[in-house]
Coordinates of C-alpha atoms in Angstrom, one line a residue:
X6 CA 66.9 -17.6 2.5
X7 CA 66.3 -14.5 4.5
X8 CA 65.2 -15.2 7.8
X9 CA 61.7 -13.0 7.6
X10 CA 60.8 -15.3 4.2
X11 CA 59.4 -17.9 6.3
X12 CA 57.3 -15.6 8.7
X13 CA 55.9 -13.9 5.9
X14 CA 54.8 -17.0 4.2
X15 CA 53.4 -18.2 7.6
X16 CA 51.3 -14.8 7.7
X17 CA 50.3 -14.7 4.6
X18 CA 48.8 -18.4 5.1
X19 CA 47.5 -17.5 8.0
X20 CA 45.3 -14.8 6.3
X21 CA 45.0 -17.3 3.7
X22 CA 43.2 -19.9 6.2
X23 CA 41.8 -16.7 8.1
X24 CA 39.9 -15.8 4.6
X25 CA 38.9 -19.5 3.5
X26 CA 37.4 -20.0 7.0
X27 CA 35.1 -16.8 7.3
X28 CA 33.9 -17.8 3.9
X29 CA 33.2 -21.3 5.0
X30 CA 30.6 -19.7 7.7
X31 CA 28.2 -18.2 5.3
X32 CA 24.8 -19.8 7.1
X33 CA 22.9 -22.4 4.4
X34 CA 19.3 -21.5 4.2
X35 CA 17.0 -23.2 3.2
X36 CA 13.4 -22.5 2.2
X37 CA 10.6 -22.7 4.4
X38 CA 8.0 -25.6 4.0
X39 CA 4.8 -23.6 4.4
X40 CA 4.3 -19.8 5.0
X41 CA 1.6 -17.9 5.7
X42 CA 0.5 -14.0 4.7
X43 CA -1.5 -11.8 7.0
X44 CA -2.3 -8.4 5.9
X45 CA -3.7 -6.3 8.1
X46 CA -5.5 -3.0 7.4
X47 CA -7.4 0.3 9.0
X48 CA -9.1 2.6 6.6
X49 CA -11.4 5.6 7.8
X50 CA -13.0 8.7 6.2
X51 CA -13.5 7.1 3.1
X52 CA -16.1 4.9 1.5
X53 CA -16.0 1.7 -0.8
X54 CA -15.9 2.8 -4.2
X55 CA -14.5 1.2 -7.0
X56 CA -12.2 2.4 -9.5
X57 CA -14.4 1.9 -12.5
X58 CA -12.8 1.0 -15.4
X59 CA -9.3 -0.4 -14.3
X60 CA -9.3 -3.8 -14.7
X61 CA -7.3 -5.5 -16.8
X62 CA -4.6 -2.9 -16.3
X63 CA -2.5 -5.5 -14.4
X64 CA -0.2 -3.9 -11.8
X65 CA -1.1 -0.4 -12.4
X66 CA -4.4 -1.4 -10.4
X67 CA -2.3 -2.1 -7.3
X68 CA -1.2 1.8 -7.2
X69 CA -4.1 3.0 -8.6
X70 CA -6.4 1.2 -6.5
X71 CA -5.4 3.1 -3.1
X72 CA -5.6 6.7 -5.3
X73 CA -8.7 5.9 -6.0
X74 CA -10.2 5.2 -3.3
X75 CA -11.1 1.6 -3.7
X76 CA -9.8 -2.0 -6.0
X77 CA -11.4 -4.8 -6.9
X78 CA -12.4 -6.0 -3.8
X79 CA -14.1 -2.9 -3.3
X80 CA -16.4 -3.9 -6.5
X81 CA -17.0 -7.0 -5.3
X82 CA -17.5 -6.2 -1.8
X83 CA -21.2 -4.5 -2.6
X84 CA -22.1 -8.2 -4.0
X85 CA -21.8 -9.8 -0.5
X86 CA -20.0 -9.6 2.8
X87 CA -16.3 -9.7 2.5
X88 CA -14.0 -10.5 -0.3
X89 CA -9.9 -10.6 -0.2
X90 CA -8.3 -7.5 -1.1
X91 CA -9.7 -5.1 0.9
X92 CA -6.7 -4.3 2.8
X93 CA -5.6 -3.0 -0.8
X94 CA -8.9 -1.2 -1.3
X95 CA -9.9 2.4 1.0
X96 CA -13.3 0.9 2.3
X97 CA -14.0 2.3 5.8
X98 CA -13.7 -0.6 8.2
X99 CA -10.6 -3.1 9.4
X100 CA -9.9 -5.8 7.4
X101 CA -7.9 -8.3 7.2
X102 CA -6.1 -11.1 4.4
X103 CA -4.9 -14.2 4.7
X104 CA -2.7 -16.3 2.1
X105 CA -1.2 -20.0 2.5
X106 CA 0.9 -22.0 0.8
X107 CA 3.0 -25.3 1.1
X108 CA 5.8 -27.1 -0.7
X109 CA 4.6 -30.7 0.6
X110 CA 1.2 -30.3 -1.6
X111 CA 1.2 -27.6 -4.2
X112 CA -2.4 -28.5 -4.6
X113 CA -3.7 -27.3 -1.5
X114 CA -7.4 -26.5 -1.4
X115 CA -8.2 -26.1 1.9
X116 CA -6.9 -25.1 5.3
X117 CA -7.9 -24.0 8.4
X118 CA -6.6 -21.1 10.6
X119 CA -7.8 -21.4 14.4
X120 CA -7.9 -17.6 15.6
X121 CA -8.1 -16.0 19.4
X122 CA -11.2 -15.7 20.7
X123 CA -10.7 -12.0 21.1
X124 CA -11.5 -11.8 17.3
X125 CA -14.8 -12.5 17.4
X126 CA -14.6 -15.3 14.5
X127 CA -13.4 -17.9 16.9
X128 CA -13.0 -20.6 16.8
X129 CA -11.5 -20.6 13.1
X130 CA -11.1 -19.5 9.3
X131 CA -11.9 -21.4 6.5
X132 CA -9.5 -20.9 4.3
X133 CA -10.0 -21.6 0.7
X134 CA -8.0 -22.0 -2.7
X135 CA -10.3 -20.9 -5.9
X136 CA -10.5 -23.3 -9.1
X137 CA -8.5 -23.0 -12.1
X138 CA -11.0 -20.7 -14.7
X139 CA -11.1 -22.1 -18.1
X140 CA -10.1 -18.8 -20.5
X141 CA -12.7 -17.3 -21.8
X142 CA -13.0 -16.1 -25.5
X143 CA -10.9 -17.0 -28.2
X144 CA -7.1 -16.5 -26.3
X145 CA -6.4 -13.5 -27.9
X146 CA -5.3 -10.5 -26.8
X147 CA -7.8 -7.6 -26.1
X148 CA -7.3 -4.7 -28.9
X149 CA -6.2 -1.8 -27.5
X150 CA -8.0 1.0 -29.3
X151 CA -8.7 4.6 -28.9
X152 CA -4.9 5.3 -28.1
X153 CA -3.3 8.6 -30.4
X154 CA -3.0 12.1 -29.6
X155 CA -6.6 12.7 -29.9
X156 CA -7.6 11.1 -26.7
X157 CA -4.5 12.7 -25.1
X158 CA -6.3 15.5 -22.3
X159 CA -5.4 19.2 -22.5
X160 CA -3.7 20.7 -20.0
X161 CA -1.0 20.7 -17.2
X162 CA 0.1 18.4 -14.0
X163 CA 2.2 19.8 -11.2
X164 CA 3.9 18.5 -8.4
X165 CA 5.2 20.1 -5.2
X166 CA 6.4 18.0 -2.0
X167 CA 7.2 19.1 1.5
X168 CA 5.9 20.2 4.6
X169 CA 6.1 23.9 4.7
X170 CA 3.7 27.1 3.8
X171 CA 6.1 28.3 1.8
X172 CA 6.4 27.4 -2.1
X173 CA 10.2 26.5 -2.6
X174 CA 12.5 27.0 -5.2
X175 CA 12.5 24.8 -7.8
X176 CA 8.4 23.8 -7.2
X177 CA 6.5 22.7 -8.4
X178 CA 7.6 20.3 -11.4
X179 CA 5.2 21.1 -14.7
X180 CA 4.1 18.6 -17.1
X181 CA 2.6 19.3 -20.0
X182 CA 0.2 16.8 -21.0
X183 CA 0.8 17.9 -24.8
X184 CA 4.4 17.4 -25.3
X185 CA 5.0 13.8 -24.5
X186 CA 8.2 14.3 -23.2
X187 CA 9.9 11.1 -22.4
X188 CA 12.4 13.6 -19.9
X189 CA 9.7 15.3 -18.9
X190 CA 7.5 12.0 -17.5
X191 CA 10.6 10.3 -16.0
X192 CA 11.0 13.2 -13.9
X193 CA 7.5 13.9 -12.9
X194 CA 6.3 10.4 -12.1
X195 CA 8.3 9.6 -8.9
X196 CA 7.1 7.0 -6.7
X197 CA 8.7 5.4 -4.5
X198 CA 7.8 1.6 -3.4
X199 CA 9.1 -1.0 -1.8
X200 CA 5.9 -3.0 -1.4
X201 CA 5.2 -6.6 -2.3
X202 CA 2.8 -8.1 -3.1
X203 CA 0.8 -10.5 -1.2
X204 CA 0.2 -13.4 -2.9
X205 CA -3.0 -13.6 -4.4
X206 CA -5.5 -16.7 -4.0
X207 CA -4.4 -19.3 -6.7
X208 CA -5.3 -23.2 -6.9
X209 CA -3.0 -24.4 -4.6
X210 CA -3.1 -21.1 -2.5
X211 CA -6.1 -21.1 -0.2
X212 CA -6.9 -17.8 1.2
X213 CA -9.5 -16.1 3.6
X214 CA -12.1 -14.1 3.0
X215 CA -13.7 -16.4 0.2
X216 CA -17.1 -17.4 -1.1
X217 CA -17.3 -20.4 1.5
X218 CA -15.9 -18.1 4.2
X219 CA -17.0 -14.2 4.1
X220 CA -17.7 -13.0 7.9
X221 CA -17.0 -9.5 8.2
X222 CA -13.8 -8.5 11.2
X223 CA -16.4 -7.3 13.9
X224 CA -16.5 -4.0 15.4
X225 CA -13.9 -4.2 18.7
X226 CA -12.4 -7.2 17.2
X227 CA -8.7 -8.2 17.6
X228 CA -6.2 -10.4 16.5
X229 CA -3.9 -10.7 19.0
X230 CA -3.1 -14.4 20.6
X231 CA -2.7 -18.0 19.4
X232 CA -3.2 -18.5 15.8
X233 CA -2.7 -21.8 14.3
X234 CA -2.9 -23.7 10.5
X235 CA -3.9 -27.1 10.1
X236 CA -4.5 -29.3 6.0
X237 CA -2.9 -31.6 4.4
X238 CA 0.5 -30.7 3.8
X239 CA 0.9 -28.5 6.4
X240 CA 3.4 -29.5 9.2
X241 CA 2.4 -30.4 12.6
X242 CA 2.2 -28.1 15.3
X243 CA 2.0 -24.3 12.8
X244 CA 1.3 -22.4 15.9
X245 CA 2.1 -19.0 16.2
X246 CA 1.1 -15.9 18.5
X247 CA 0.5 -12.3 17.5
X248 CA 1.6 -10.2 20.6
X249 CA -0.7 -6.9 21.0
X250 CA 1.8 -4.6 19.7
X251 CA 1.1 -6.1 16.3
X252 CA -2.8 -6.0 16.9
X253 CA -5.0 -4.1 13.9
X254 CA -4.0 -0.7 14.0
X255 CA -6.5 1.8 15.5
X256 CA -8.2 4.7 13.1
X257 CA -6.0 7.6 12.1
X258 CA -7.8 10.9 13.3
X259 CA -6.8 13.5 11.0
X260 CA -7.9 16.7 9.9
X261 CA -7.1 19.7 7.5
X262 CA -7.5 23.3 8.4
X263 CA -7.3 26.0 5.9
X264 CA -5.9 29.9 6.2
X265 CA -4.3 32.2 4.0
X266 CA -1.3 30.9 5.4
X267 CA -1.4 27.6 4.0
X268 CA -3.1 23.9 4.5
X269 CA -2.5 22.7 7.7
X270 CA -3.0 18.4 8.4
X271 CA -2.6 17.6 12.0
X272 CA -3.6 13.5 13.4
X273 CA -3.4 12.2 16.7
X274 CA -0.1 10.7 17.8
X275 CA -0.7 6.8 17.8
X276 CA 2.1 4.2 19.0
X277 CA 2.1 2.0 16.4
X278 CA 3.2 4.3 14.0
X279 CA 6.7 3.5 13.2
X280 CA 6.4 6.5 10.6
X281 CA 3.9 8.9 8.5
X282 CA 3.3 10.1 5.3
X283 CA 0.6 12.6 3.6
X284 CA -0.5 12.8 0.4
X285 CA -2.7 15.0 -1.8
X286 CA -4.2 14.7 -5.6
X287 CA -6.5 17.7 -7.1
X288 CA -8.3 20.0 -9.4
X289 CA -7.3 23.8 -10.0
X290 CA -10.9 23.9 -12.4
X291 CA -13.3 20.9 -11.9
X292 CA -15.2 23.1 -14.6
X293 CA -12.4 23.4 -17.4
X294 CA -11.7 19.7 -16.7
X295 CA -15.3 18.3 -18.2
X296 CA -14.1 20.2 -21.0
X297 CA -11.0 18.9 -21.5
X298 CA -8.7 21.5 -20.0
X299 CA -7.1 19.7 -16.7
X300 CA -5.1 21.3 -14.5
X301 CA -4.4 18.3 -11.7
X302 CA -1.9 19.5 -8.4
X303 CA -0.6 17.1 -6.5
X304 CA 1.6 17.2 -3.1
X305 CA 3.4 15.2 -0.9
X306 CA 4.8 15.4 2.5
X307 CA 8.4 14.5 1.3
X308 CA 11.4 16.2 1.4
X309 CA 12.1 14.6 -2.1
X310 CA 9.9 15.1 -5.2
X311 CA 7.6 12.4 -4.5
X312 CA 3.3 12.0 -6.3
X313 CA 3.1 9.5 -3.3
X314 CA 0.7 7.0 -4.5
X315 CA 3.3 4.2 -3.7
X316 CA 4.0 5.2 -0.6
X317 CA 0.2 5.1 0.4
X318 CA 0.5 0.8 1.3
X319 CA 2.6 -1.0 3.1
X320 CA 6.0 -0.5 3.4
X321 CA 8.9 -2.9 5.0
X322 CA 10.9 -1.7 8.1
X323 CA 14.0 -1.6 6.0
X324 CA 12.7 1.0 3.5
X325 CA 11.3 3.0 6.4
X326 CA 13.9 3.7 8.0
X327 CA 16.1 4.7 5.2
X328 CA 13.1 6.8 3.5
X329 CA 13.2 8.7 6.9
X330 CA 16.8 9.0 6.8
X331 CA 16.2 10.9 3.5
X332 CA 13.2 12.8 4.9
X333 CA 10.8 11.2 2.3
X334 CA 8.8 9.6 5.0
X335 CA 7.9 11.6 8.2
X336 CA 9.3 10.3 11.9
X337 CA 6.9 8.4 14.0
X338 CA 6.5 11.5 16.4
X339 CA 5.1 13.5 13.4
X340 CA 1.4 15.0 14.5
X341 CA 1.4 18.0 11.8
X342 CA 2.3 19.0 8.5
X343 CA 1.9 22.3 6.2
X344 CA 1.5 22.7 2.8
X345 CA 1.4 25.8 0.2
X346 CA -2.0 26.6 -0.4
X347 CA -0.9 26.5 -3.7
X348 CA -0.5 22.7 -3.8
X349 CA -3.7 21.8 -2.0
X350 CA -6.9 22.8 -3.3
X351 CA -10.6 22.6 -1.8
X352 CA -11.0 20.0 -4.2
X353 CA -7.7 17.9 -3.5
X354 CA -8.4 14.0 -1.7
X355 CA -6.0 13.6 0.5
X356 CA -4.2 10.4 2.4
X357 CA -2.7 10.3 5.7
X358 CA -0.9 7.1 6.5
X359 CA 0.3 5.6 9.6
X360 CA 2.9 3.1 8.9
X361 CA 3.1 -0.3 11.2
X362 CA 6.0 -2.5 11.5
X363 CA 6.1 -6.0 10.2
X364 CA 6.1 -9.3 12.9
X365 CA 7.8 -12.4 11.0
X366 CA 8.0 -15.2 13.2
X367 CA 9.7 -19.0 12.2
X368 CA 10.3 -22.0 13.3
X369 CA 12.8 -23.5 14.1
X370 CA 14.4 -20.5 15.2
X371 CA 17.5 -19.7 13.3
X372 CA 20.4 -21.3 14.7
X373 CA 23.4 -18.9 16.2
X374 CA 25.8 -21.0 14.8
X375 CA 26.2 -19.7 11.0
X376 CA 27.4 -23.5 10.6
X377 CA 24.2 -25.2 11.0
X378 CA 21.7 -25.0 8.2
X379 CA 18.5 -23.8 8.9
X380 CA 15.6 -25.4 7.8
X381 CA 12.4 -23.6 8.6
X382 CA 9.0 -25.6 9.1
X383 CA 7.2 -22.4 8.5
X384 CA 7.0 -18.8 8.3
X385 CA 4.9 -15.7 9.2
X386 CA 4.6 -12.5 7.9
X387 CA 1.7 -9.4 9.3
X388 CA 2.1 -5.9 7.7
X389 CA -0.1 -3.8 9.1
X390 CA -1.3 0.2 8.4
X391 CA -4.2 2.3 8.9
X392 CA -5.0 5.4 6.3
X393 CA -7.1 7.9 6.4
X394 CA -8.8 9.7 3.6
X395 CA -10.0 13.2 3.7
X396 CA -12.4 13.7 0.8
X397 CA -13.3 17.1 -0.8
X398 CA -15.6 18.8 0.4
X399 CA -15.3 17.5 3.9
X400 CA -15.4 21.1 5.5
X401 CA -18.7 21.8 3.7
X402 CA -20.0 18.2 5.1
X403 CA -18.5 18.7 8.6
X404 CA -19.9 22.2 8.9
X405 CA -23.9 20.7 8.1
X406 CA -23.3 18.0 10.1
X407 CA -22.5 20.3 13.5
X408 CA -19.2 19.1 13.6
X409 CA -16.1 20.7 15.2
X410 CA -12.5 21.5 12.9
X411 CA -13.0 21.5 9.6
X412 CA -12.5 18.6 7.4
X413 CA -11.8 16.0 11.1
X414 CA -12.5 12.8 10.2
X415 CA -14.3 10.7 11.1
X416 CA -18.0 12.9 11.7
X417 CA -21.0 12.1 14.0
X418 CA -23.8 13.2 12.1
X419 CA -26.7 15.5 14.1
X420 CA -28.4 17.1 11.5
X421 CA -29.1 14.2 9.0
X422 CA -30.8 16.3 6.1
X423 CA -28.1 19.2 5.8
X424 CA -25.5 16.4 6.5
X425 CA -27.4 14.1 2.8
X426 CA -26.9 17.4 1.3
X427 CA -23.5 18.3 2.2
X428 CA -22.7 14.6 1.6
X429 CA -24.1 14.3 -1.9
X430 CA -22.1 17.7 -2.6
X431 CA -18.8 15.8 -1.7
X432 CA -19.9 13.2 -3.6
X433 CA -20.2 15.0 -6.8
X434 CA -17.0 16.6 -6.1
X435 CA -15.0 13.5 -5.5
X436 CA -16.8 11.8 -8.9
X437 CA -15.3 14.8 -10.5
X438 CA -11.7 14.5 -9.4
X439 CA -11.9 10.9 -9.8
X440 CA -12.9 10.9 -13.7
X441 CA -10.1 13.7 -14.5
X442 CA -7.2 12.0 -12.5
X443 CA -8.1 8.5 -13.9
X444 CA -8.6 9.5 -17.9
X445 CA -5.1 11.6 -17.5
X446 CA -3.6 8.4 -16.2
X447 CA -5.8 6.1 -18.6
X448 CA -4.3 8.1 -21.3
X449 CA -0.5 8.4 -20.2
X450 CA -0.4 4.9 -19.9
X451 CA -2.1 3.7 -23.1
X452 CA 0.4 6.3 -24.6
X453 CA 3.2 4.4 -23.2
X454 CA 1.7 1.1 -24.8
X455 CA 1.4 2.8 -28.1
X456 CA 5.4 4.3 -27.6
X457 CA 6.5 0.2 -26.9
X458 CA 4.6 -1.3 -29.6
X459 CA 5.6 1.2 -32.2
X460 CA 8.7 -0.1 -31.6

């Protein structure tokens, strides 16, 4: 046997054992007993309005909801103080959700959350799970009707992204709502998301605000301190602080100023930001549109071709920073951004969002060594952003109401009369771009059904 045989066999066991080992250290994890939700939300410049005609549209609400300015709990939120889901509506204010759930009693119904006294809801939450409804009607299926190329609107949809005054080459993308082109769609409906879902109140799944529980978050209030969750089922000692770095964000103060040289958005730094992100959705003709000719523009402050409805929500740190890597999400130092005045009309409503990062706490901590298996008690997630809406019209309103730059947000109003004037003049305008944006939608979509069910 050559003398080198036996080394080689005793390296290539080595490397051998070397291998088995590191795949012996993969950490066992397993899942937590109880974890709680807490979504945590700043809107300003716009006003609780719901988007009419949605429900029952299942997921498409979720993105839809922010575009239009409101979601369900917007709807429900003119019936009484507080309702959950307003952290996924656009309702002026600071809100905030709250979701729990537990393995050791999946029939949870109530819980309690003790809160700082610095929110001015001390000394706790009541947080409540909903009954199971009864369906109503017969179990069948609503018919969809009205679908075929009758109800399809006439006209065009373009896209441009990117901060600059300058229209660039390739821009914008065209779709033409007549052709139905399969190619066409996939390429103009680009939204990027990584955002899930917070887990909605359920039997089992107790949750604050609810009918039992629907305080309002008071002006000045803050979240920040000791929170803790006590019910049966819930283990001992679910304590848990929010440091004030991951406090409700404040108000984003934006504007837009307009010249021939383009559309200029510029907002206040803030240091919670981890990032930023603008978005715009409007008419070319608010006149041709009641007739059926639509011509909707929309923009984005991404380097990538982008409508940006998903992008206006919460987003995780991961997808952040790799959305900034690819220039798709501005860098928390952003405080300005241009675009054609091409791709923003007078008539366009407009998001600005401040991106927070998320705080997930657990306990135990997880072990350093990848040999012990961790077994969390609990676990906390808070996602946290503040958007602010510039609606059309908002020069006009800030010009009657004595304000300063046009379209800053939010307003002190001096002259109330011209400023009911110039407000009911917005409001008009926004009902208009509202109605056209939503049927093209309503229409693509129940287009799509029609396209699947063909099938």
């Amino acid at each position: 046997m050559s003398p080198l045989k036996p080394l080689a066999l005793a390296v290539s066991g080595l490397f051998a054992f070397s291998s088995a080992s590191a795949a012996e250290v993969v950490q066992k994890v397993k899942p937590p007993v109880s974890q709680a939700y807490i979504d945590l939300a700043t809107f300003t410049g716009g006003a609780p309005s719901p988007a009419a005609g949605m429900a029952g549209m299942g997921g498409v609400t979720g993105m839809l909801g922010g575009l239009f300015g409101g979601g369900v709990g917007a709807a429900k939120n003119a019936e009484r103080g507080n309702t959950f889901g307003q952290t996924q509506g656009q309702g002026q204010g600071r809100w905030m959700d709250v979701t729990l759930l537990t393995r050791e009693n999946p029939k949870l119904k109530a819980a309690t959350q003790a809160v700082p006294a610095g929110s001015k809801l001390a000394p706790s939450l009541n947080l409540q799970a909903p009954e199971l409804e009864k369906p109503g009607g017969d179990g069948n299926m609503e018919q969809v009707t009205g679908m075929g190329d009758n109800n399809m609107p006439k006209g065009k949809m373009y896209l441009y992204w990117g901060c600059g005054a300058e229209v660039r080459k390739g821009q914008p993308l065209v779709l033409d709502l007549a052709k139905m082109d399969p190619a066409q769609y996939s390429k103009f409906f680009q939204n990027r998301s990584a955002t899930q879902h917070l887990p909605a109140p359920a039997p089992g799944r107790p949750a604050w605000p609810n009918k039992a529980d629907d305080r309002l978050l008071p002006e000045g209030a803050s979240v920040a301190g000791e929170h803790a969750f006590s019910g049966e089922g819930l283990p001992e000692g679910f304590k848990f602080n929010i440091d004030g770095a991951h406090d409700l964000m404040p108000a984003v103060e934006a504007n837009r100023s307009d010249s021939a040289g383009g559309v200029l958005f510029k907002w206040k730094a803030m240091p919670q930001a981890t990032g930023w992100f603008v978005q715009a959705m409007g008419m070319r003709d608010p006149a041709a549109a009641g007739e059926g000719e639509i011509e909707m523009v929309y923009w984005s402050s991404s380097e990538l071709p982008d409508m940006g409805m998903g992008l206006i929500n919460y987003q995780p740190d991961s997808a952040i920073a790799k959305w900034q890597k690819e220039k798709v999400i501005l860098p928390a130092s952003a405080t300005e951004c241009v675009a054609p005045k091409e791709a923003v009309s007078a008539m366009a409503m407009l998001h600005v969002i401040a991106y927070g990062d998320e705080l997930n706490m657990a306990y135990p901590p997880r072990p350093k060594d990848p040999k012990v298996t961790w077994e969390p008690q609990w676990d906390v997630k808070v996602r946290r952003k503040s958007v602010a809406s510039l609606m059309p019209g908002m020069s006009a309103m800030n010009a009657a109401m004595g304000g300063g730059e046009a379209g800053s947000a939010p307003v002190a109003a001096k002259q109330p009369q011209q400023a009911k004037a110039a407000q009911d003049g917005t409001n008009e305008a926004v009902e208009a771009v509202k109605k056209s944006a939503f049927d093209v939608f309503k229409n693509v979509l129940q287009r799509k059904a029609e396209e699947v069910l063909s099938r």
